Amino acid sequence: MFVSKLRPTDSFGVVTFNDQGQVIVKGSKKSEIDIENVFALVDSIKTSGGTTLSSGFKTGQLVL
């Protein structure tokens, strides 16, 4: 996964969306993130609902 290629000062976060956005990993510097936990969280994401892309964008903007 590309997360392992980030520099310690790079920021990273994960937002999923269907009809609503949901923060999976709050935006943080790589040095502050437990990478193994991120991999586990990403692996646990399941598809569901619709594809309201704006929900994901709006949620992502709130956590930066």
Short mmCIF file of N, CA and C in Angstrom, two decimals:
data_model
loop_
_atom_site.label_atom_id
_atom_site.label_comp_id
_atom_site.label_asym_id
_atom_site.label_seq_id
_atom_site.Cartn_x
_atom_site.Cartn_y
_atom_site.Cartn_z
N MET A 1 0.85 -1.18 0.00
CA MET A 1 0.00 0.00 0.00
C MET A 1 0.89 1.23 0.00
N PHE A 2 0.43 2.28 -0.63
CA PHE A 2 1.23 3.49 -0.77
C PHE A 2 1.57 4.16 0.55
N VAL A 3 0.84 3.87 1.62
CA VAL A 3 1.10 4.50 2.92
C VAL A 3 2.54 4.26 3.36
N SER A 4 3.07 3.10 3.07
CA SER A 4 4.44 2.78 3.49
C SER A 4 5.46 3.65 2.76
N LYS A 5 5.07 4.30 1.67
CA LYS A 5 5.98 5.15 0.91
C LYS A 5 5.93 6.61 1.35
N LEU A 6 5.01 6.95 2.24
CA LEU A 6 4.91 8.33 2.72
C LEU A 6 6.07 8.68 3.64
N ARG A 7 6.47 9.94 3.62
CA ARG A 7 7.50 10.42 4.55
C ARG A 7 6.86 10.66 5.90
N PRO A 8 7.63 10.66 6.98
CA PRO A 8 7.06 10.86 8.32
C PRO A 8 6.26 12.17 8.46
N THR A 9 6.60 13.18 7.68
CA THR A 9 5.90 14.47 7.78
C THR A 9 4.68 14.57 6.85
N ASP A 10 4.47 13.58 5.98
CA ASP A 10 3.30 13.57 5.10
C ASP A 10 2.04 13.24 5.91
N SER A 11 0.92 13.80 5.50
CA SER A 11 -0.35 13.51 6.17
C SER A 11 -1.15 12.50 5.37
N PHE A 12 -1.99 11.76 6.10
CA PHE A 12 -2.75 10.68 5.50
C PHE A 12 -4.06 10.52 6.27
N GLY A 13 -5.12 10.17 5.59
CA GLY A 13 -6.40 9.87 6.22
C GLY A 13 -7.24 9.05 5.26
N VAL A 14 -8.28 8.42 5.78
CA VAL A 14 -9.18 7.61 4.95
C VAL A 14 -10.62 7.97 5.29
N VAL A 15 -11.38 8.29 4.24
CA VAL A 15 -12.81 8.55 4.38
C VAL A 15 -13.53 7.62 3.41
N THR A 16 -14.54 6.92 3.90
CA THR A 16 -15.39 6.11 3.02
C THR A 16 -16.72 6.85 2.86
N PHE A 17 -17.47 6.46 1.86
CA PHE A 17 -18.76 7.10 1.65
C PHE A 17 -19.70 6.16 0.92
N ASN A 18 -20.95 6.34 1.19
CA ASN A 18 -22.04 5.76 0.41
C ASN A 18 -23.05 6.90 0.28
N ASP A 19 -24.10 6.92 1.08
CA ASP A 19 -24.96 8.09 1.10
C ASP A 19 -24.51 9.08 2.18
N GLN A 20 -23.54 8.67 3.01
CA GLN A 20 -22.94 9.52 4.04
C GLN A 20 -21.44 9.24 4.08
N GLY A 21 -20.67 10.24 4.49
CA GLY A 21 -19.24 10.05 4.66
C GLY A 21 -18.91 9.54 6.05
N GLN A 22 -17.86 8.75 6.16
CA GLN A 22 -17.43 8.23 7.46
C GLN A 22 -15.91 8.25 7.51
N VAL A 23 -15.36 8.83 8.57
CA VAL A 23 -13.91 8.87 8.75
C VAL A 23 -13.44 7.52 9.27
N ILE A 24 -12.54 6.88 8.55
CA ILE A 24 -11.98 5.60 8.97
C ILE A 24 -10.64 5.85 9.67
N VAL A 25 -9.83 6.71 9.09
CA VAL A 25 -8.55 7.11 9.69
C VAL A 25 -8.50 8.63 9.64
N LYS A 26 -8.46 9.27 10.81
CA LYS A 26 -8.40 10.73 10.87
C LYS A 26 -7.09 11.22 10.26
N GLY A 27 -7.15 12.31 9.52
CA GLY A 27 -5.96 12.88 8.90
C GLY A 27 -4.88 13.19 9.92
N SER A 28 -3.73 12.56 9.77
CA SER A 28 -2.62 12.72 10.70
C SER A 28 -1.31 12.54 9.95
N LYS A 29 -0.23 13.02 10.55
CA LYS A 29 1.08 12.78 9.97
C LYS A 29 1.40 11.29 10.05
N LYS A 30 2.14 10.80 9.09
CA LYS A 30 2.48 9.38 9.06
C LYS A 30 3.17 8.95 10.34
N SER A 31 4.00 9.81 10.89
CA SER A 31 4.73 9.47 12.11
C SER A 31 3.80 9.26 13.31
N GLU A 32 2.55 9.73 13.21
CA GLU A 32 1.58 9.60 14.30
C GLU A 32 0.59 8.46 14.08
N ILE A 33 0.73 7.74 12.97
CA ILE A 33 -0.23 6.70 12.59
C ILE A 33 0.35 5.31 12.84
N ASP A 34 -0.47 4.42 13.38
CA ASP A 34 -0.11 3.01 13.53
C ASP A 34 -0.42 2.33 12.19
N ILE A 35 0.61 2.13 11.37
CA ILE A 35 0.43 1.64 10.01
C ILE A 35 -0.27 0.28 9.98
N GLU A 36 0.07 -0.62 10.87
CA GLU A 36 -0.58 -1.93 10.90
C GLU A 36 -2.08 -1.78 11.17
N ASN A 37 -2.44 -0.85 12.03
CA ASN A 37 -3.85 -0.59 12.32
C ASN A 37 -4.55 -0.03 11.08
N VAL A 38 -3.87 0.85 10.35
CA VAL A 38 -4.44 1.40 9.12
C VAL A 38 -4.71 0.28 8.12
N PHE A 39 -3.75 -0.62 7.94
CA PHE A 39 -3.95 -1.75 7.03
C PHE A 39 -5.16 -2.58 7.44
N ALA A 40 -5.30 -2.85 8.74
CA ALA A 40 -6.43 -3.63 9.23
C ALA A 40 -7.75 -2.90 8.99
N LEU A 41 -7.77 -1.59 9.24
CA LEU A 41 -8.99 -0.81 9.02
C LEU A 41 -9.37 -0.79 7.54
N VAL A 42 -8.41 -0.60 6.66
CA VAL A 42 -8.69 -0.59 5.23
C VAL A 42 -9.19 -1.96 4.78
N ASP A 43 -8.58 -3.02 5.29
CA ASP A 43 -9.03 -4.37 4.93
C ASP A 43 -10.46 -4.64 5.39
N SER A 44 -10.91 -3.95 6.44
CA SER A 44 -12.24 -4.20 6.98
C SER A 44 -13.34 -3.42 6.26
N ILE A 45 -12.99 -2.53 5.34
CA ILE A 45 -13.99 -1.73 4.63
C ILE A 45 -14.82 -2.63 3.72
N LYS A 46 -16.12 -2.50 3.84
CA LYS A 46 -17.07 -3.27 3.02
C LYS A 46 -17.90 -2.30 2.17
N THR A 47 -18.25 -2.72 0.99
CA THR A 47 -19.10 -1.89 0.14
C THR A 47 -20.53 -1.92 0.65
N SER A 48 -21.21 -0.77 0.49
CA SER A 48 -22.62 -0.70 0.88
C SER A 48 -23.21 0.61 0.40
N GLY A 49 -24.51 0.68 0.33
CA GLY A 49 -25.20 1.92 0.04
C GLY A 49 -24.96 2.47 -1.34
N GLY A 50 -25.13 3.77 -1.44
CA GLY A 50 -25.03 4.46 -2.71
C GLY A 50 -23.63 4.99 -2.98
N THR A 51 -23.56 5.92 -3.89
CA THR A 51 -22.26 6.49 -4.27
C THR A 51 -22.35 8.01 -4.30
N THR A 52 -22.71 8.59 -3.18
CA THR A 52 -22.82 10.03 -3.08
C THR A 52 -21.44 10.60 -2.78
N LEU A 53 -20.68 10.84 -3.84
CA LEU A 53 -19.30 11.28 -3.74
C LEU A 53 -19.15 12.55 -2.91
N SER A 54 -20.10 13.45 -3.02
CA SER A 54 -20.01 14.71 -2.27
C SER A 54 -19.97 14.47 -0.76
N SER A 55 -20.61 13.41 -0.29
CA SER A 55 -20.56 13.08 1.14
C SER A 55 -19.14 12.77 1.59
N GLY A 56 -18.42 12.04 0.77
CA GLY A 56 -17.02 11.73 1.08
C GLY A 56 -16.15 12.96 1.07
N PHE A 57 -16.33 13.83 0.07
CA PHE A 57 -15.55 15.07 -0.01
C PHE A 57 -15.81 15.96 1.20
N LYS A 58 -17.08 16.15 1.53
CA LYS A 58 -17.43 17.02 2.65
C LYS A 58 -16.88 16.49 3.96
N THR A 59 -16.99 15.20 4.18
CA THR A 59 -16.46 14.60 5.40
C THR A 59 -14.96 14.74 5.46
N GLY A 60 -14.29 14.49 4.34
CA GLY A 60 -12.83 14.63 4.28
C GLY A 60 -12.36 16.03 4.60
N GLN A 61 -13.09 17.04 4.13
CA GLN A 61 -12.72 18.42 4.40
C GLN A 61 -12.82 18.76 5.87
N LEU A 62 -13.73 18.14 6.57
CA LEU A 62 -13.94 18.44 7.99
C LEU A 62 -12.82 17.90 8.88
N VAL A 63 -12.12 16.87 8.45
CA VAL A 63 -11.12 16.24 9.31
C VAL A 63 -9.70 16.71 9.03
N LEU A 64 -9.52 17.59 8.07
CA LEU A 64 -8.18 18.08 7.76
C LEU A 64 -7.75 19.18 8.67
#
